[in-house]
Amino acid sequence: MMDQPTVFSDEFDLDSRWLVDPKLLFVGPKIGEGAHAKVYEGKYKNQNVAIKVFHKGETPEEIAKRGSRFAREVSMLTRVQHKNLVKFIGACKEPVMVVVTELLLGGSLRKYLLSLRPRPLDIRVAVGFALDIAQAMECLHSHGIIHRDLKPENLLLTADQKTVKLVDFGLAREETLTEMMTAETGTYRWMAPELYSTVTLRHGEKKHYNHKVDAYSFAIVLWELLHNRTPFEEC
């Protein structure tokens, strides 16, 4: 795992309380991969953990962008703790950018739904999951944080598959009345209309929105929990 040092902005200083020693990280099999990082099952100080390793980036612009994403995710994880948010264990910036969290062995909500399809969830299970998700979002919003990417892939189950926890804060942002945030953020089937436009947006164009974008995504996930179908599957 330990590759060449990643160039990183000095503006982000990782609190020593959350600094993990990369020499104590044991990296096991890969359990997930996205555009910005790979996630591995592993151990840290004999504790089973999930290890998210951020891609370095090839150009100075990519390196800076991934550094900002890493800094944002760590900042959000250190600010909020809740039983329905993945537990943050620590992070390190060198020799690569790594975020370490608890390991959730129940798989993603998406995988769970697909395993049952075409059968719907038991209504009590669906409501229980919905309440878990709502409480996670309420915690974030009470701290002025918008997740911006609420979807079944970012909702993981505990080993007994009875509790849902929200993960992946790479797109999360602080909500302010004046901040203009990047449009076209998230995954289209779960995105609120104000996150995209019928008019093609210029790269990096900004527009204002608030925590209600998460409420829209929650409504789509709730529909999915009740029907066990892909949203807008006819599109």
XYZ file of N, CA and C in Angstrom:
705
model
N 0.823 -1.191 0.000
C 0.000 0.000 0.000
C 0.861 1.247 0.000
N 2.019 1.216 0.708
C 2.800 2.414 0.916
C 3.575 2.765 -0.343
N 3.097 3.776 -1.064
C 3.642 4.176 -2.345
C 4.486 5.434 -2.154
N 4.711 6.183 -3.214
C 5.453 7.431 -3.116
C 4.639 8.467 -2.352
N 5.295 9.401 -1.638
C 4.590 10.416 -0.879
C 3.643 11.219 -1.756
N 2.480 11.546 -1.200
C 1.481 12.319 -1.909
C 1.658 13.797 -1.603
N 1.697 14.636 -2.648
C 1.753 16.068 -2.448
C 0.436 16.512 -1.829
N 0.516 17.321 -0.784
C -0.705 17.681 -0.070
C -0.596 19.105 0.440
N -1.700 19.818 0.431
C -1.717 21.199 0.889
C -1.380 21.289 2.368
N -0.539 22.256 2.713
C -0.168 22.460 4.113
C -1.305 23.084 4.920
N -2.378 23.531 4.226
C -3.469 24.188 4.916
C -4.210 23.223 5.837
N -4.180 21.932 5.517
C -4.899 20.955 6.324
C -3.931 20.281 7.281
N -4.151 20.493 8.569
C -3.286 19.906 9.593
C -4.086 18.851 10.348
N -3.704 17.597 10.216
C -4.422 16.500 10.852
C -4.124 16.482 12.348
N -5.166 16.584 13.146
C -5.031 16.572 14.608
C -4.330 15.286 15.040
N -3.349 15.412 15.911
C -2.562 14.257 16.340
C -3.411 13.180 17.020
N -4.559 13.582 17.568
C -5.453 12.603 18.214
C -5.976 11.581 17.213
N -6.059 11.990 15.953
C -6.637 11.120 14.926
C -5.587 10.538 13.992
N -4.333 10.773 14.294
C -3.271 10.309 13.411
C -2.981 8.831 13.645
N -3.097 8.026 12.587
C -2.779 6.604 12.703
C -1.344 6.374 12.215
N -0.708 5.372 12.772
C 0.643 5.000 12.367
C 0.538 4.020 11.197
N 0.943 4.430 9.994
C 0.803 3.542 8.837
C 1.550 2.223 8.980
N 2.576 2.210 9.839
C 3.343 0.980 10.046
C 2.515 -0.079 10.788
N 1.445 0.352 11.457
C 0.600 -0.576 12.206
C -0.629 -1.014 11.417
N -0.724 -0.537 10.174
C -1.848 -0.906 9.315
C -1.525 -2.185 8.552
N -2.399 -3.170 8.664
C -2.294 -4.380 7.841
C -3.411 -4.322 6.812
N -3.054 -4.289 5.551
C -4.026 -4.154 4.472
C -4.356 -5.515 3.883
N -5.641 -5.877 3.917
C -6.103 -7.158 3.410
C -6.763 -7.027 2.049
N -7.773 -7.817 1.760
C -8.417 -7.808 0.446
C -9.205 -6.532 0.180
N -9.263 -6.182 -1.096
C -10.049 -5.014 -1.505
C -11.534 -5.350 -1.404
N -12.323 -4.423 -0.815
C -13.761 -4.659 -0.658
C -14.601 -3.611 -1.378
N -13.953 -2.625 -1.970
C -14.696 -1.603 -2.692
C -13.764 -0.681 -3.445
N -14.310 -0.013 -4.483
C -13.504 0.908 -5.267
C -14.393 1.958 -5.890
N -13.927 3.198 -5.859
C -14.641 4.294 -6.495
C -13.691 5.092 -7.361
N -14.167 6.230 -7.840
C -13.355 7.054 -8.733
C -12.165 7.673 -8.013
N -12.284 7.849 -6.694
C -11.258 8.586 -5.961
C -10.443 7.724 -5.000
N -10.921 6.518 -4.697
C -10.230 5.725 -3.677
C -10.584 4.254 -3.799
N -9.760 3.424 -3.149
C -10.047 2.007 -2.994
C -10.203 1.718 -1.508
N -11.082 0.767 -1.185
C -11.326 0.425 0.215
C -10.917 -1.032 0.444
N -10.160 -1.253 1.518
C -9.654 -2.580 1.853
C -10.117 -2.993 3.248
N -10.303 -4.270 3.416
C -10.476 -4.813 4.755
C -9.077 -4.927 5.361
N -8.950 -4.653 6.654
C -7.627 -4.738 7.253
C -7.665 -4.729 8.763
N -6.505 -4.497 9.339
C -6.388 -4.430 10.800
C -5.549 -3.226 11.190
N -5.905 -2.632 12.325
C -5.104 -1.579 12.923
C -5.063 -1.826 14.428
N -3.876 -2.075 14.941
C -3.702 -2.407 16.356
C -4.619 -3.572 16.756
N -4.660 -4.604 15.920
C -5.460 -5.815 16.156
C -6.966 -5.593 16.090
N -7.386 -4.436 15.596
C -8.809 -4.157 15.423
C -9.168 -4.280 13.946
N -10.252 -4.985 13.631
C -10.703 -5.088 12.251
C -11.216 -3.732 11.781
N -10.729 -3.273 10.648
C -11.075 -1.939 10.165
C -11.277 -1.951 8.656
N -11.859 -0.852 8.167
C -11.921 -0.580 6.732
C -10.890 0.507 6.441
N -10.066 0.294 5.432
C -8.975 1.218 5.100
C -9.240 1.805 3.719
N -9.503 3.103 3.689
C -9.786 3.797 2.433
C -8.514 4.494 1.966
N -7.993 4.063 0.835
C -6.745 4.602 0.295
C -7.075 5.483 -0.907
N -6.766 6.756 -0.795
C -7.076 7.703 -1.866
C -6.068 7.599 -3.002
N -6.574 7.694 -4.237
C -5.692 7.712 -5.399
C -4.854 8.987 -5.373
N -3.637 8.899 -5.867
C -2.724 10.040 -5.826
C -3.127 11.153 -6.785
N -3.573 10.776 -7.967
C -3.788 11.786 -9.003
C -2.547 11.901 -9.873
N -2.775 12.213 -11.121
C -1.662 12.242 -12.080
C -1.143 13.655 -12.325
N -2.014 14.634 -12.232
C -1.620 16.016 -12.511
C -1.690 16.827 -11.219
N -1.026 17.988 -11.186
C -1.115 18.848 -9.999
C -2.564 19.191 -9.631
N -3.402 19.388 -10.642
C -4.813 19.703 -10.387
C -5.525 18.525 -9.716
N -5.283 17.308 -10.228
C -5.893 16.109 -9.640
C -5.382 15.885 -8.223
N -4.105 16.084 -8.004
C -3.519 15.889 -6.680
C -4.146 16.850 -5.680
N -4.292 18.100 -6.086
C -4.895 19.104 -5.208
C -6.357 18.782 -4.925
N -7.076 18.344 -5.953
C -8.501 18.045 -5.798
C -8.705 16.855 -4.855
N -7.883 15.826 -4.992
C -8.023 14.660 -4.121
C -7.565 14.970 -2.701
N -6.586 15.842 -2.586
C -6.177 16.289 -1.264
C -7.292 17.036 -0.560
N -8.012 17.859 -1.306
C -9.134 18.605 -0.731
C -10.261 17.666 -0.322
N -10.509 16.660 -1.156
C -11.556 15.695 -0.841
C -11.208 14.922 0.434
N -9.945 14.504 0.538
C -9.484 13.806 1.739
C -9.637 14.695 2.975
N -9.189 15.940 2.880
C -9.274 16.866 4.010
C -10.715 17.086 4.433
N -11.603 17.211 3.448
C -13.024 17.436 3.745
C -13.626 16.227 4.460
N -13.308 15.036 3.963
C -13.865 13.831 4.564
C -13.383 13.656 6.003
N -12.089 13.852 6.237
C -11.555 13.725 7.593
C -12.178 14.772 8.513
N -12.297 15.993 8.014
C -12.880 17.066 8.818
C -14.293 16.729 9.258
N -15.098 16.206 8.329
C -16.481 15.859 8.659
C -16.535 14.695 9.651
N -15.707 13.693 9.430
C -15.721 12.512 10.302
C -15.293 12.840 11.728
N -14.378 13.803 11.882
C -13.940 14.159 13.232
C -14.964 15.012 13.960
N -15.853 15.628 13.216
C -16.828 16.539 13.827
C -18.087 15.855 14.338
N -18.452 14.728 13.745
C -19.736 14.106 14.086
C -19.552 12.646 14.492
N -20.219 12.261 15.551
C -20.257 10.861 15.990
C -21.713 10.507 16.274
N -22.143 9.375 15.743
C -23.523 8.923 15.930
C -23.566 7.427 15.647
N -24.489 6.742 16.280
C -24.578 5.296 16.109
C -24.933 4.891 14.683
N -25.471 5.817 13.889
C -25.818 5.504 12.506
C -24.873 6.146 11.492
N -23.736 6.640 11.992
C -22.657 7.108 11.124
C -21.461 6.193 11.345
N -20.755 5.874 10.280
C -19.596 4.995 10.413
C -18.623 5.596 11.429
N -18.067 4.750 12.283
C -17.162 5.221 13.327
C -15.784 5.503 12.750
N -15.305 6.718 12.957
C -13.992 7.139 12.479
C -12.925 6.719 13.472
N -11.854 6.098 12.977
C -10.760 5.659 13.836
C -9.541 6.562 13.680
N -9.241 6.973 12.460
C -8.115 7.868 12.260
C -7.732 7.985 10.795
N -6.660 8.708 10.535
C -6.208 8.929 9.161
C -4.728 9.270 9.162
N -4.136 9.200 7.989
C -2.762 9.676 7.819
C -2.632 10.254 6.415
N -1.707 11.209 6.269
C -1.508 11.876 4.980
C -0.340 11.291 4.202
N 0.604 10.698 4.916
C 1.798 10.166 4.262
C 2.105 8.776 4.781
N 2.652 7.896 3.946
C 3.101 8.143 2.573
C 1.982 8.206 1.545
N 0.758 7.800 1.924
C -0.416 7.999 1.077
C -1.546 8.480 1.979
N -2.576 9.072 1.367
C -3.726 9.549 2.132
C -4.646 8.377 2.450
N -4.867 8.133 3.722
C -5.645 6.982 4.182
C -6.649 7.419 5.242
N -7.871 6.908 5.145
C -8.894 7.092 6.175
C -9.244 5.715 6.724
N -9.220 5.567 8.043
C -9.501 4.286 8.695
C -10.796 4.413 9.499
N -11.730 3.500 9.236
C -13.009 3.485 9.946
C -13.315 2.072 10.430
N -14.388 1.955 11.203
C -14.829 0.627 11.615
C -15.178 -0.203 10.383
N -15.062 -1.508 10.494
C -15.404 -2.419 9.407
C -16.834 -2.902 9.598
N -17.670 -2.627 8.593
C -19.070 -3.051 8.630
C -19.231 -4.248 7.699
N -19.547 -5.403 8.294
C -19.501 -6.671 7.561
C -20.826 -7.082 6.925
N -21.862 -6.272 7.094
C -23.167 -6.659 6.556
C -23.391 -6.311 5.106
N -22.409 -5.666 4.479
C -22.553 -5.283 3.070
C -23.355 -4.005 2.915
N -23.477 -3.557 1.688
C -24.215 -2.320 1.414
C -25.717 -2.586 1.368
N -26.480 -1.536 1.584
C -27.934 -1.653 1.480
C -28.324 -2.062 0.059
N -27.602 -1.579 -0.920
C -27.887 -1.958 -2.309
C -27.750 -3.466 -2.496
N -26.663 -4.032 -1.993
C -26.440 -5.475 -2.121
C -27.529 -6.252 -1.385
N -27.927 -5.751 -0.228
C -28.977 -6.403 0.556
C -30.301 -6.406 -0.207
N -30.642 -5.266 -0.804
C -31.895 -5.179 -1.566
C -31.868 -6.109 -2.777
N -30.734 -6.134 -3.472
C -30.622 -6.997 -4.652
C -30.758 -8.470 -4.288
N -30.295 -8.850 -3.090
C -30.381 -10.250 -2.669
C -31.829 -10.685 -2.445
N -32.709 -9.740 -2.186
C -34.124 -10.048 -1.933
C -35.004 -9.886 -3.173
N -34.552 -9.098 -4.120
C -35.362 -8.763 -5.293
C -35.793 -10.009 -6.046
N -37.076 -10.099 -6.503
C -38.080 -9.030 -6.541
C -38.935 -8.896 -5.270
N -38.637 -9.682 -4.231
C -39.436 -9.571 -3.009
C -39.160 -8.243 -2.306
N -40.184 -7.597 -1.783
C -39.960 -6.370 -1.002
C -39.474 -6.713 0.403
N -38.927 -5.738 1.083
C -38.524 -5.929 2.467
C -39.755 -6.062 3.350
N -39.602 -6.788 4.444
C -40.626 -6.752 5.479
C -40.801 -5.291 5.901
N -42.037 -4.835 6.048
C -42.303 -3.433 6.323
C -41.612 -2.966 7.602
N -41.520 -3.849 8.599
C -40.863 -3.456 9.856
C -39.369 -3.248 9.642
N -38.763 -4.071 8.794
C -37.344 -3.912 8.478
C -37.125 -2.615 7.706
N -37.996 -2.360 6.713
C -37.883 -1.150 5.901
C -37.986 0.107 6.767
N -38.947 0.121 7.683
C -39.137 1.282 8.559
C -37.943 1.438 9.498
N -37.438 0.316 10.010
C -36.265 0.373 10.887
C -35.053 0.962 10.181
N -34.805 0.519 8.942
C -33.696 1.064 8.164
C -33.913 2.550 7.887
N -35.144 2.902 7.542
C -35.463 4.306 7.244
C -35.200 5.192 8.455
N -35.554 4.721 9.635
C -35.307 5.488 10.855
C -33.813 5.647 11.117
N -33.030 4.590 10.860
C -31.576 4.677 11.012
C -31.009 5.772 10.107
N -31.448 5.756 8.847
C -30.945 6.731 7.874
C -31.367 8.146 8.258
N -32.635 8.289 8.678
C -33.141 9.611 9.070
C -32.353 10.173 10.251
N -32.022 9.314 11.212
C -31.260 9.777 12.372
C -29.832 10.177 11.991
N -29.248 9.450 11.052
C -27.908 9.817 10.580
C -27.942 11.186 9.908
N -28.948 11.405 9.059
C -29.053 12.680 8.361
C -29.376 13.813 9.324
N -30.210 13.548 10.319
C -30.543 14.584 11.304
C -29.290 15.019 12.059
N -28.428 14.060 12.379
C -27.185 14.378 13.064
C -26.298 15.266 12.195
N -26.135 14.906 10.934
C -25.322 15.716 10.033
C -25.879 17.126 9.893
N -27.185 17.213 9.637
C -27.802 18.523 9.413
C -27.746 19.393 10.658
N -27.831 18.789 11.832
C -27.754 19.563 13.073
C -26.360 20.156 13.275
N -25.359 19.586 12.586
C -24.003 20.120 12.629
C -23.698 20.974 11.393
N -24.735 21.286 10.621
C -24.545 22.127 9.450
C -23.844 21.452 8.298
N -24.005 20.130 8.180
C -23.327 19.362 7.133
C -24.353 18.775 6.160
N -24.089 18.909 4.877
C -24.899 18.284 3.820
C -24.089 17.121 3.261
N -24.686 15.926 3.186
C -23.944 14.762 2.691
C -23.773 14.800 1.184
N -24.842 15.075 0.459
C -24.868 15.258 -1.000
C -24.732 13.981 -1.828
N -24.623 12.829 -1.184
C -24.518 11.596 -1.976
C -25.192 10.436 -1.246
N -26.381 10.692 -0.736
C -27.138 9.658 -0.030
C -27.729 8.684 -1.040
N -27.334 7.408 -0.935
C -27.801 6.364 -1.845
C -27.484 5.025 -1.201
N -28.090 3.920 -1.667
C -27.891 2.610 -1.032
C -26.440 2.140 -0.987
N -25.609 2.550 -1.960
C -24.196 2.139 -1.938
C -23.448 2.758 -0.755
N -23.917 3.893 -0.273
C -23.254 4.582 0.837
C -23.934 4.315 2.176
N -24.769 3.302 2.218
C -25.426 2.876 3.447
C -25.026 1.426 3.703
N -24.264 1.202 4.766
C -23.743 -0.134 5.058
C -24.441 -0.738 6.263
N -24.534 -2.066 6.256
C -25.200 -2.787 7.336
C -24.190 -3.378 8.302
N -24.580 -3.425 9.565
C -23.760 -4.111 10.567
C -23.800 -5.611 10.290
N -22.945 -6.359 10.949
C -22.802 -7.792 10.669
C -24.122 -8.550 10.818
N -24.968 -8.133 11.775
C -26.254 -8.818 11.961
C -27.329 -8.316 11.001
N -26.975 -7.360 10.140
C -27.872 -6.781 9.134
C -29.153 -6.195 9.750
N -29.002 -5.643 10.939
C -30.159 -5.029 11.609
C -30.040 -3.521 11.738
N -28.844 -2.986 11.480
C -28.610 -1.553 11.633
C -27.910 -1.005 10.402
N -28.334 0.187 9.980
C -27.730 0.854 8.830
C -26.859 2.010 9.309
N -25.682 2.158 8.678
C -24.797 3.278 8.981
C -24.407 3.983 7.685
N -24.373 5.301 7.742
C -24.011 6.113 6.587
C -22.502 6.240 6.491
N -21.971 6.097 5.280
C -20.526 6.199 5.049
C -20.259 7.165 3.903
N -18.986 7.380 3.597
C -18.491 8.169 2.465
C -18.877 9.642 2.561
N -17.991 10.404 3.191
C -18.210 11.834 3.360
C -17.366 12.646 2.378
N -16.951 12.020 1.296
C -16.099 12.694 0.326
C -16.768 13.856 -0.376
N -18.108 13.831 -0.484
C -18.823 14.927 -1.131
C -19.523 15.836 -0.129
N -19.426 15.493 1.165
C -20.118 16.288 2.186
C -19.556 17.705 2.230
N -20.441 18.668 2.521
C -20.044 20.064 2.612
C -20.762 20.744 3.772
N -20.134 21.799 4.277
C -20.797 22.610 5.280
C -21.860 23.460 4.604
N -22.994 23.604 5.280
C -24.096 24.397 4.744
C -24.033 25.807 5.310
N -23.988 26.797 4.433
C -24.075 28.187 4.864
C -25.104 28.892 4.002
N -25.527 30.043 4.419
C -26.536 30.779 3.658
C -25.948 31.412 2.412
N -24.643 31.624 2.411
C -24.052 32.373 1.305
C -23.183 31.539 0.381
N -22.773 30.358 0.847
C -21.838 29.566 0.047
C -22.483 29.066 -1.234
N -21.763 29.182 -2.332
C -22.209 28.640 -3.605
C -21.436 27.360 -3.853
N -22.157 26.247 -4.018
C -21.506 24.944 -4.093
C -21.570 24.371 -5.498
N -20.698 23.407 -5.761
C -20.596 22.813 -7.084
C -21.889 22.108 -7.477
N -22.350 22.374 -8.683
C -23.540 21.706 -9.196
C -23.158 20.347 -9.759
N -24.177 19.552 -10.089
C -23.996 18.216 -10.659
C -23.120 17.361 -9.761
N -23.477 17.312 -8.478
C -22.745 16.534 -7.489
C -23.622 15.395 -7.003
N -23.095 14.158 -6.985
C -23.869 13.032 -6.491
C -24.127 12.014 -7.585
N -25.173 11.217 -7.403
C -25.521 10.157 -8.349
C -26.934 10.426 -8.860
N -27.115 10.475 -10.158
C -28.305 11.053 -10.756
C -29.639 10.487 -10.268
N -29.760 9.186 -10.088
C -31.056 8.636 -9.684
C -31.505 9.132 -8.311
N -30.556 9.546 -7.496
C -30.876 9.994 -6.133
C -30.668 11.496 -5.945
N -30.320 12.203 -7.013
C -30.007 13.625 -6.921
C -31.252 14.494 -6.958
N -31.279 15.505 -6.095
C -32.347 16.501 -6.127
C -32.218 17.351 -7.394
N -33.330 17.826 -7.940
C -33.283 18.608 -9.191
C -32.359 19.817 -9.128
N -32.257 20.466 -7.952
C -31.414 21.661 -7.879
C -29.927 21.351 -7.981
N -29.571 20.062 -7.939
C -28.162 19.684 -8.080
C -27.726 19.561 -9.538
N -28.689 19.633 -10.455
C -28.314 19.596 -11.860
C -29.229 20.541 -12.619
N -28.991 20.694 -13.872
C -29.740 21.659 -14.663
C -30.029 21.084 -16.032
N -31.143 21.519 -16.645
C -31.442 21.106 -18.020
C -30.505 21.809 -18.993
N -29.900 22.901 -18.524
C -28.907 23.615 -19.319
C -27.527 23.082 -18.934
N -26.727 22.749 -19.914
C -25.397 22.233 -19.628
C -24.601 23.260 -18.833
N -24.068 22.828 -17.689
C -23.314 23.727 -16.830
C -21.839 23.714 -17.202
N -21.215 24.874 -17.127
C -19.774 24.948 -17.361
C -19.052 24.214 -16.244
N -17.892 23.689 -16.536
C -17.115 22.923 -15.552
C -16.869 23.777 -14.310
N -17.252 23.235 -13.151
C -17.020 23.949 -11.903
C -18.025 25.045 -11.606
N -19.070 25.183 -12.418
C -20.070 26.229 -12.173
C -20.750 25.993 -10.824
N -21.050 27.085 -10.125
C -21.605 26.986 -8.788
C -23.086 27.391 -8.768
N -23.821 26.814 -7.829
C -25.201 27.245 -7.591
C -25.521 26.958 -6.126
N -26.499 27.684 -5.593
C -26.797 27.562 -4.170
C -27.890 26.523 -3.929
N -27.705 25.717 -2.892
C -28.736 24.800 -2.423
C -28.461 24.543 -0.955
N -29.327 23.756 -0.305
C -29.154 23.538 1.133
C -29.434 22.078 1.485
N -29.647 21.802 2.777
C -29.797 20.423 3.252
C -31.010 19.709 2.656
N -31.899 20.445 2.003
C -33.085 19.815 1.415
C -32.722 18.848 0.293
N -31.519 19.000 -0.278
C -31.098 18.036 -1.309
C -30.964 16.641 -0.711
N -30.557 16.568 0.568
C -30.481 15.269 1.248
C -31.865 14.709 1.527
N -32.822 15.602 1.831
C -34.194 15.160 2.080
C -34.777 14.523 0.824
N -34.477 15.098 -0.333
C -34.937 14.514 -1.603
C -34.336 13.115 -1.782
N -33.020 13.000 -1.579
C -32.361 11.702 -1.740
C -32.925 10.679 -0.763
N -33.230 11.126 0.454
C -33.813 10.232 1.452
C -35.177 9.710 0.976
N -35.951 10.589 0.356
C -37.263 10.168 -0.151
C -37.118 9.080 -1.219
N -36.115 9.204 -2.070
C -35.879 8.184 -3.106
C -35.463 6.869 -2.459
N -34.575 6.943 -1.467
C -34.146 5.725 -0.767
C -35.326 5.088 -0.041
N -36.180 5.903 0.566
C -37.372 5.380 1.252
C -38.282 4.648 0.269
N -38.494 5.224 -0.904
C -39.297 4.553 -1.943
C -38.675 3.206 -2.293
N -37.352 3.190 -2.403
C -36.626 1.962 -2.734
C -36.805 0.901 -1.645
N -36.770 1.337 -0.380
C -36.945 0.414 0.737
C -38.341 -0.219 0.714
N -39.327 0.543 0.319
C -40.713 0.058 0.326
C -41.038 -0.809 -0.887
N -40.395 -0.521 -2.024
C -40.740 -1.226 -3.270
C -39.669 -2.202 -3.735
N -38.446 -2.045 -3.241
C -37.303 -2.850 -3.678
C -37.191 -2.883 -5.200
N -37.194 -1.687 -5.759
C -36.981 -1.511 -7.195
C -35.992 -0.385 -7.400
N -35.351 -0.353 -8.566
C -34.417 0.719 -8.893
C -35.175 1.983 -9.226
N -34.860 3.106 -8.629
C -35.554 4.354 -8.950
C -35.408 4.728 -10.423
N -36.512 5.129 -11.016
C -36.517 5.590 -12.424
C -35.910 4.539 -13.348
N -36.190 3.263 -13.067
C -35.583 2.182 -13.860
C -36.041 2.202 -15.309
N -37.160 2.852 -15.594
C -37.638 2.916 -16.972
C -36.887 3.958 -17.783
N -36.104 4.821 -17.093
C -35.394 5.901 -17.792
C -34.103 5.380 -18.431
